[in-house]
Amino acid sequence: IICYNFIDSLFIFILNFMALPIILLPFCAILVLLLGVLIFRKNRTSVLHSIFFLSTICIAIWTFGTFMMFESCDCRSLAIFWDRFLYIGAMFIAPLWLHFSYLFTNKKKGRRILVPLAYFITTVFAVLDWTDYFVKDLFLYKWGCHTIAQPLHHIWLIFYSLIIFLLIINLYSYYKKTTGLKKSQTKYILLSFFFLSFSLSEMLPAYKISVYPLGYLMPVVFVTILAYAITRYRLFDIRVVVRRGTVYGLSLGVAGGLGVLLVWLVSRYLGEKITGLLLLVDSVAILLSISVFFPIKSFFEKLANKYLFASLYDTRRKIEELTQALPKIFYLDDIVNLIYKTINETIHIERFGV
């Protein structure tokens, strides 16, 4: 009996743990929006930064709408509403990034025609999304639910794939002919699209193919890589990306795991007493995960810098420290010594002369 109860508890825990991507969706939406705001605030007059910000809004709509759809699977009409809602965000991601790719590569040929045309056709599909010719009814599967694709959905999916193909070709051709910093940035943009491509697997339930919803977390990876590629021009060493990715991955895993653990404990020991309060329990779990994420992230950053990536340096932090210290020094020799010490700690020079 004890063995059976243990196996039963373990099975329930695994099911709740595998629901982690769904529970993390609202947090992912917030994280993506924060990154978008960060990029936009860095240069509010830049069209490139504005396009990036709009794309993060669309990704946030997509991820939040997906969470609400999964939470509404018991109510057919509500689940269909949220699925149509999330499609609005998902539809505009590709044309926005097609626009982004043309701006990033400074390519004017085709931009005046293809980009407005992509926006126009997407707007038409966004209107048709609310009709039964695009999606209809509800498909329930092991991990959640999804509306069923109709003829216009097939056409839109072909159009969407074509846009992604065009922007990847544009970026790849630019990557082949450019050099230096731009080449590195382009490489990371292409890498981000590689991760984003996994999110297309979430279209399979629209065709009654059941898949585990891990792809919904890929937009976070996508935006995170791009945020570093655009704003942190000096941080293109792959070890830095690994460091950041490791810290964020562990932080999300631990914070999300605590939320899942809370849901499991409440479900395990309260059972049917809270059947009508499942949404409230999920909300509390999400708030718990969000509240502990940044302290956990800070802990893992210190741990990673001390033990895993001790050889890496943070140029931005060193420059900030130098600029704060220089106004307090009045003697030339002390200024030269401070500059030498900072440069040596940053890039480990062998010789220094003034």
Tab-separated table of C-alpha atoms in Angstrom:
chain	number	residue	atom	x	y	z
A	1	ILE	CA	0.000	0.000	0.000
A	2	ILE	CA	2.850	2.365	0.909
A	3	CYS	CA	4.583	1.575	-2.386
A	4	TYR	CA	1.361	2.167	-4.320
A	5	ASN	CA	0.789	5.528	-2.612
A	6	PHE	CA	4.371	6.583	-3.354
A	7	ILE	CA	4.053	5.655	-7.039
A	8	ASP	CA	0.698	7.447	-7.238
A	9	SER	CA	2.173	10.599	-5.646
A	10	LEU	CA	5.216	10.441	-7.924
A	11	PHE	CA	2.995	10.113	-11.007
A	12	ILE	CA	0.930	13.152	-9.978
A	13	PHE	CA	4.123	15.150	-9.355
A	14	ILE	CA	5.485	14.248	-12.823
A	15	LEU	CA	2.236	15.331	-14.471
A	16	ASN	CA	2.323	18.660	-12.642
A	17	PHE	CA	6.002	19.125	-13.481
A	18	MET	CA	5.299	18.470	-17.160
A	19	ALA	CA	2.659	21.216	-16.969
A	20	LEU	CA	5.485	23.666	-16.179
A	21	PRO	CA	5.550	25.321	-19.658
A	22	ILE	CA	1.861	26.178	-19.317
A	23	ILE	CA	2.227	27.579	-15.796
A	24	LEU	CA	5.219	29.680	-16.870
A	25	LEU	CA	3.430	31.282	-19.839
A	26	PRO	CA	2.255	34.475	-18.019
A	27	PHE	CA	5.730	34.910	-16.553
A	28	CYS	CA	7.203	34.455	-20.035
A	29	ALA	CA	4.875	37.160	-21.357
A	30	ILE	CA	6.030	39.565	-18.634
A	31	LEU	CA	9.702	38.747	-19.260
A	32	VAL	CA	9.349	39.309	-23.006
A	33	LEU	CA	7.611	42.654	-22.431
A	34	LEU	CA	10.319	43.762	-20.012
A	35	LEU	CA	12.964	43.004	-22.618
A	36	GLY	CA	10.979	44.907	-25.222
A	37	VAL	CA	10.655	47.942	-22.949
A	38	LEU	CA	14.396	47.798	-22.239
A	39	ILE	CA	15.228	47.859	-25.955
A	40	PHE	CA	12.698	50.617	-26.684
A	41	ARG	CA	13.911	52.840	-23.845
A	42	LYS	CA	17.480	52.509	-25.093
A	43	ASN	CA	16.566	54.405	-28.277
A	44	ARG	CA	12.959	55.575	-28.556
A	45	THR	CA	13.527	57.333	-31.893
A	46	SER	CA	14.867	54.236	-33.646
A	47	VAL	CA	12.421	52.449	-35.956
A	48	LEU	CA	14.435	49.257	-35.459
A	49	HIS	CA	13.967	49.398	-31.686
A	50	SER	CA	10.270	50.220	-32.099
A	51	ILE	CA	9.736	47.192	-34.343
A	52	PHE	CA	11.487	45.026	-31.773
A	53	PHE	CA	9.214	46.411	-29.046
A	54	LEU	CA	6.054	45.784	-31.108
A	55	SER	CA	7.179	42.212	-31.756
A	56	THR	CA	7.572	41.595	-28.018
A	57	ILE	CA	4.012	42.870	-27.495
A	58	CYS	CA	2.807	40.343	-30.086
A	59	ILE	CA	4.772	37.532	-28.444
A	60	ALA	CA	3.326	38.508	-25.057
A	61	ILE	CA	-0.220	38.423	-26.509
A	62	TRP	CA	0.518	35.004	-27.970
A	63	THR	CA	1.899	33.497	-24.746
A	64	PHE	CA	-0.693	35.056	-22.413
A	65	GLY	CA	-3.545	34.091	-24.741
A	66	THR	CA	-2.203	30.528	-24.838
A	67	PHE	CA	-2.206	30.348	-21.037
A	68	MET	CA	-5.803	31.587	-20.886
A	69	MET	CA	-6.823	29.096	-23.579
A	70	PHE	CA	-5.341	26.181	-21.623
A	71	GLU	CA	-7.041	27.405	-18.451
A	72	SER	CA	-10.394	27.600	-20.281
A	73	CYS	CA	-10.436	24.141	-21.881
A	74	ASP	CA	-13.487	23.200	-19.784
A	75	CYS	CA	-15.464	26.022	-21.414
A	76	ARG	CA	-15.609	25.532	-25.176
A	77	SER	CA	-16.672	29.069	-26.166
A	78	LEU	CA	-14.125	30.734	-23.872
A	79	ALA	CA	-11.270	28.505	-25.072
A	80	ILE	CA	-12.123	29.314	-28.701
A	81	PHE	CA	-12.149	33.052	-27.869
A	82	TRP	CA	-8.685	32.943	-26.295
A	83	ASP	CA	-7.298	30.872	-29.153
A	84	ARG	CA	-8.513	33.441	-31.664
A	85	PHE	CA	-7.107	36.161	-29.421
A	86	LEU	CA	-3.636	34.584	-29.302
A	87	TYR	CA	-3.611	34.216	-33.093
A	88	ILE	CA	-3.675	38.034	-33.379
A	89	GLY	CA	-0.307	38.225	-31.657
A	90	ALA	CA	1.136	35.192	-33.441
A	91	MET	CA	0.131	36.460	-36.895
A	92	PHE	CA	2.023	39.749	-36.688
A	93	ILE	CA	5.315	38.296	-35.400
A	94	ALA	CA	6.548	37.205	-38.840
A	95	PRO	CA	5.752	40.441	-40.770
A	96	LEU	CA	7.271	42.529	-37.972
A	97	TRP	CA	10.471	40.531	-38.174
A	98	LEU	CA	10.488	40.707	-41.947
A	99	HIS	CA	10.395	44.491	-41.494
A	100	PHE	CA	13.109	44.198	-38.844
A	101	SER	CA	15.361	42.169	-41.161
A	102	TYR	CA	15.150	44.793	-43.913
A	103	LEU	CA	15.924	47.610	-41.485
A	104	PHE	CA	18.776	45.703	-39.870
A	105	THR	CA	20.407	44.875	-43.200
A	106	ASN	CA	19.702	48.354	-44.650
A	107	LYS	CA	18.186	46.660	-47.661
A	108	LYS	CA	15.792	48.942	-49.531
A	109	LYS	CA	15.149	46.718	-52.529
A	110	GLY	CA	11.788	45.035	-52.020
A	111	ARG	CA	11.172	46.686	-48.637
A	112	ARG	CA	8.685	49.242	-49.958
A	113	ILE	CA	6.576	46.505	-51.519
A	114	LEU	CA	6.997	43.312	-49.483
A	115	VAL	CA	6.747	44.794	-45.986
A	116	PRO	CA	3.495	46.810	-46.513
A	117	LEU	CA	2.049	43.851	-48.433
A	118	ALA	CA	2.896	41.485	-45.562
A	119	TYR	CA	1.253	43.834	-43.058
A	120	PHE	CA	-1.854	44.208	-45.213
A	121	ILE	CA	-2.360	40.468	-45.816
A	122	THR	CA	-1.750	39.748	-42.119
A	123	THR	CA	-4.381	42.329	-41.149
A	124	VAL	CA	-6.881	40.608	-43.461
A	125	PHE	CA	-6.141	37.240	-41.829
A	126	ALA	CA	-6.431	38.853	-38.367
A	127	VAL	CA	-10.006	39.888	-39.237
A	128	LEU	CA	-10.842	36.492	-40.736
A	129	ASP	CA	-9.443	34.832	-37.616
A	130	TRP	CA	-12.755	35.600	-35.880
A	131	THR	CA	-14.749	33.584	-38.412
A	132	ASP	CA	-15.372	29.835	-38.638
A	133	TYR	CA	-13.513	29.799	-41.954
A	134	PHE	CA	-10.206	30.169	-40.079
A	135	VAL	CA	-10.651	28.011	-36.934
A	136	LYS	CA	-13.668	26.164	-35.604
A	137	ASP	CA	-14.664	23.868	-32.733
A	138	LEU	CA	-12.244	22.578	-30.110
A	139	PHE	CA	-9.766	19.709	-30.086
A	140	LEU	CA	-9.051	18.323	-26.600
A	141	TYR	CA	-5.808	16.417	-26.094
A	142	LYS	CA	-3.610	15.202	-23.249
A	143	TRP	CA	-1.861	18.511	-22.558
A	144	GLY	CA	-4.652	20.977	-23.243
A	145	CYS	CA	-6.886	22.108	-26.095
A	146	HIS	CA	-6.774	23.937	-29.426
A	147	THR	CA	-9.206	25.088	-32.075
A	148	ILE	CA	-9.371	23.049	-35.270
A	149	ALA	CA	-7.829	24.543	-38.406
A	150	GLN	CA	-10.136	25.396	-41.309
A	151	PRO	CA	-9.276	26.165	-45.010
A	152	LEU	CA	-8.180	29.784	-44.391
A	153	HIS	CA	-5.819	28.576	-41.675
A	154	HIS	CA	-3.992	26.396	-44.222
A	155	ILE	CA	-3.532	29.390	-46.529
A	156	TRP	CA	-2.333	31.591	-43.664
A	157	LEU	CA	0.177	28.976	-42.522
A	158	ILE	CA	1.680	28.816	-46.022
A	159	PHE	CA	1.836	32.620	-46.135
A	160	TYR	CA	3.414	32.737	-42.653
A	161	SER	CA	6.051	30.151	-43.617
A	162	LEU	CA	6.855	32.144	-46.760
A	163	ILE	CA	7.502	35.305	-44.728
A	164	ILE	CA	9.844	33.415	-42.380
A	165	PHE	CA	11.645	31.960	-45.392
A	166	LEU	CA	12.115	35.427	-46.932
A	167	LEU	CA	13.473	37.017	-43.763
A	168	ILE	CA	15.881	34.126	-43.138
A	169	ILE	CA	17.161	34.343	-46.729
A	170	ASN	CA	17.585	38.102	-46.317
A	171	LEU	CA	19.528	37.723	-43.057
A	172	TYR	CA	21.641	34.827	-44.307
A	173	SER	CA	22.669	36.633	-47.491
A	174	TYR	CA	23.621	39.644	-45.362
A	175	TYR	CA	25.586	37.408	-43.001
A	176	LYS	CA	27.601	35.960	-45.896
A	177	LYS	CA	28.732	39.340	-47.226
A	178	THR	CA	29.129	41.416	-44.039
A	179	THR	CA	32.058	41.441	-41.596
A	180	GLY	CA	32.952	42.438	-38.052
A	181	LEU	CA	30.351	43.290	-35.455
A	182	LYS	CA	27.396	43.186	-37.852
A	183	LYS	CA	28.322	39.654	-38.872
A	184	SER	CA	28.307	38.558	-35.233
A	185	GLN	CA	24.959	40.245	-34.596
A	186	THR	CA	23.458	38.592	-37.664
A	187	LYS	CA	24.733	35.225	-36.483
A	188	TYR	CA	22.883	35.588	-33.199
A	189	ILE	CA	19.723	36.759	-34.935
A	190	LEU	CA	19.785	33.631	-37.100
A	191	LEU	CA	20.424	31.549	-33.977
A	192	SER	CA	17.379	33.091	-32.326
A	193	PHE	CA	15.220	32.137	-35.318
A	194	PHE	CA	16.503	28.576	-35.022
A	195	PHE	CA	15.033	28.403	-31.507
A	196	LEU	CA	11.850	30.205	-32.541
A	197	SER	CA	11.234	27.623	-35.259
A	198	PHE	CA	10.493	25.041	-32.544
A	199	SER	CA	7.419	27.051	-31.545
A	200	LEU	CA	5.802	26.167	-34.890
A	201	SER	CA	5.208	22.695	-33.447
A	202	GLU	CA	2.386	24.289	-31.444
A	203	MET	CA	0.384	24.547	-34.682
A	204	LEU	CA	0.082	20.736	-34.782
A	205	PRO	CA	-2.866	20.539	-32.324
A	206	ALA	CA	-4.832	22.686	-34.811
A	207	TYR	CA	-4.583	19.619	-37.057
A	208	LYS	CA	-5.536	17.222	-34.241
A	209	ILE	CA	-1.943	16.151	-33.571
A	210	SER	CA	-1.182	16.007	-29.856
A	211	VAL	CA	2.220	17.431	-28.853
A	212	TYR	CA	3.782	18.441	-25.542
A	213	PRO	CA	3.571	22.293	-25.378
A	214	LEU	CA	7.274	22.971	-24.840
A	215	GLY	CA	7.426	25.151	-27.967
A	216	TYR	CA	5.532	27.948	-26.231
A	217	LEU	CA	8.682	28.739	-24.217
A	218	MET	CA	10.824	29.236	-27.333
A	219	PRO	CA	9.796	32.912	-27.888
A	220	VAL	CA	11.492	33.753	-24.597
A	221	VAL	CA	14.752	32.204	-25.815
A	222	PHE	CA	14.276	34.003	-29.130
A	223	VAL	CA	13.818	37.464	-27.635
A	224	THR	CA	16.534	36.977	-25.010
A	225	ILE	CA	19.197	36.148	-27.607
A	226	LEU	CA	18.148	39.098	-29.762
A	227	ALA	CA	18.192	41.468	-26.796
A	228	TYR	CA	21.832	40.660	-26.160
A	229	ALA	CA	22.723	40.720	-29.853
A	230	ILE	CA	21.301	44.224	-30.351
A	231	THR	CA	22.049	46.047	-27.112
A	232	ARG	CA	25.246	44.473	-25.799
A	233	TYR	CA	27.555	45.042	-28.788
A	234	ARG	CA	30.658	43.845	-26.985
A	235	LEU	CA	29.193	40.637	-25.615
A	236	PHE	CA	29.296	38.239	-28.542
A	237	ASP	CA	31.526	35.612	-26.996
A	238	ILE	CA	29.495	32.381	-26.957
A	239	ARG	CA	30.568	31.776	-23.354
A	240	VAL	CA	28.695	34.900	-22.275
A	241	VAL	CA	25.509	33.664	-23.957
A	242	VAL	CA	25.971	30.304	-22.246
A	243	ARG	CA	26.470	32.045	-18.912
A	244	ARG	CA	23.345	34.182	-19.283
A	245	GLY	CA	21.335	31.277	-20.630
A	246	THR	CA	22.461	29.037	-17.776
A	247	VAL	CA	21.561	31.616	-15.140
A	248	TYR	CA	18.136	32.357	-16.622
A	249	GLY	CA	17.434	28.686	-17.304
A	250	LEU	CA	18.261	27.605	-13.757
A	251	SER	CA	16.373	30.561	-12.303
A	252	LEU	CA	13.258	29.820	-14.370
A	253	GLY	CA	13.522	26.136	-13.525
A	254	VAL	CA	13.789	26.656	-9.762
A	255	ALA	CA	11.208	29.473	-9.604
A	256	GLY	CA	8.787	27.568	-11.821
A	257	GLY	CA	9.463	24.357	-9.913
A	258	LEU	CA	8.442	26.024	-6.670
A	259	GLY	CA	5.175	27.097	-8.296
A	260	VAL	CA	4.543	23.569	-9.567
A	261	LEU	CA	5.412	22.149	-6.149
A	262	LEU	CA	2.850	24.448	-4.527
A	263	VAL	CA	0.132	23.344	-6.987
A	264	TRP	CA	1.018	19.690	-6.418
A	265	LEU	CA	0.980	19.987	-2.609
A	266	VAL	CA	-2.373	21.770	-2.610
A	267	SER	CA	-3.871	19.249	-5.071
A	268	ARG	CA	-2.403	16.304	-3.182
A	269	TYR	CA	-3.541	17.189	0.317
A	270	LEU	CA	-6.673	19.251	-0.264
A	271	GLY	CA	-7.992	17.300	-3.239
A	272	GLU	CA	-11.610	17.875	-4.174
A	273	LYS	CA	-12.016	20.640	-1.556
A	274	ILE	CA	-10.468	23.187	-3.936
A	275	THR	CA	-11.907	21.981	-7.258
A	276	GLY	CA	-13.530	25.355	-7.876
A	277	LEU	CA	-10.432	27.303	-6.875
A	278	LEU	CA	-7.874	25.778	-9.249
A	279	LEU	CA	-7.451	29.055	-11.160
A	280	LEU	CA	-6.783	30.890	-7.884
A	281	VAL	CA	-4.199	28.282	-6.846
A	282	ASP	CA	-2.485	28.583	-10.234
A	283	SER	CA	-2.434	32.373	-9.892
A	284	VAL	CA	-0.850	32.167	-6.434
A	285	ALA	CA	1.735	29.728	-7.799
A	286	ILE	CA	2.578	32.144	-10.631
A	287	LEU	CA	2.953	35.047	-8.191
A	288	LEU	CA	5.214	32.889	-6.028
A	289	SER	CA	7.406	32.017	-9.029
A	290	ILE	CA	7.641	35.668	-10.105
A	291	SER	CA	8.445	36.915	-6.585
A	292	VAL	CA	11.330	34.474	-6.065
A	293	PHE	CA	12.746	34.619	-9.606
A	294	PHE	CA	14.999	37.676	-9.208
A	295	PRO	CA	16.514	36.657	-5.837
A	296	ILE	CA	17.198	33.202	-7.288
A	297	LYS	CA	18.646	34.770	-10.442
A	298	SER	CA	20.955	36.960	-8.347
A	299	PHE	CA	22.138	33.898	-6.423
A	300	PHE	CA	22.871	31.896	-9.597
A	301	GLU	CA	24.671	34.884	-11.175
A	302	LYS	CA	27.068	35.096	-8.241
A	303	LEU	CA	27.535	31.336	-8.269
A	304	ALA	CA	28.192	31.236	-12.026
A	305	ASN	CA	30.623	34.152	-11.956
A	306	LYS	CA	32.561	32.611	-9.075
A	307	TYR	CA	32.744	28.956	-10.099
A	308	LEU	CA	31.602	28.386	-13.698
A	309	PHE	CA	32.698	31.468	-15.662
A	310	ALA	CA	35.430	33.010	-13.542
A	311	SER	CA	37.543	33.790	-16.632
A	312	LEU	CA	34.853	35.959	-18.198
A	313	TYR	CA	34.658	39.673	-17.543
A	314	ASP	CA	31.889	42.231	-17.664
A	315	THR	CA	33.164	45.204	-19.666
A	316	ARG	CA	30.128	47.319	-18.929
A	317	ARG	CA	30.516	46.899	-15.168
A	318	LYS	CA	34.209	47.807	-15.327
A	319	ILE	CA	33.486	50.958	-17.343
A	320	GLU	CA	30.792	52.002	-14.868
A	321	GLU	CA	33.203	51.507	-11.966
A	322	LEU	CA	35.883	53.520	-13.786
A	323	THR	CA	33.561	56.431	-14.588
A	324	GLN	CA	32.397	56.568	-10.974
A	325	ALA	CA	35.973	56.576	-9.623
A	326	LEU	CA	37.615	59.064	-12.033
A	327	PRO	CA	35.836	62.255	-10.798
A	328	LYS	CA	37.180	61.571	-7.288
A	329	ILE	CA	40.862	61.518	-8.389
A	330	PHE	CA	42.890	64.713	-8.903
A	331	TYR	CA	46.449	63.510	-9.570
A	332	LEU	CA	47.530	62.382	-13.044
A	333	ASP	CA	49.608	59.440	-11.819
A	334	ASP	CA	46.651	58.070	-9.853
A	335	ILE	CA	44.375	58.438	-12.909
A	336	VAL	CA	46.890	56.613	-15.119
A	337	ASN	CA	47.283	53.830	-12.549
A	338	LEU	CA	43.511	53.401	-12.224
A	339	ILE	CA	43.058	53.255	-16.007
A	340	TYR	CA	45.888	50.730	-16.275
A	341	LYS	CA	44.415	48.576	-13.509
A	342	THR	CA	40.943	48.627	-15.109
A	343	ILE	CA	42.235	47.784	-18.602
A	344	ASN	CA	44.465	45.023	-17.253
A	345	GLU	CA	41.613	43.433	-15.284
A	346	THR	CA	39.371	43.660	-18.340
A	347	ILE	CA	41.525	42.442	-21.237
A	348	HIS	CA	44.674	41.224	-19.428
A	349	ILE	CA	47.268	43.276	-21.338
A	350	GLU	CA	50.994	42.540	-21.169
A	351	ARG	CA	52.252	46.097	-21.726
A	352	PHE	CA	50.857	49.544	-21.122
A	353	GLY	CA	52.237	52.946	-22.077
A	354	VAL	CA	51.134	56.583	-22.038
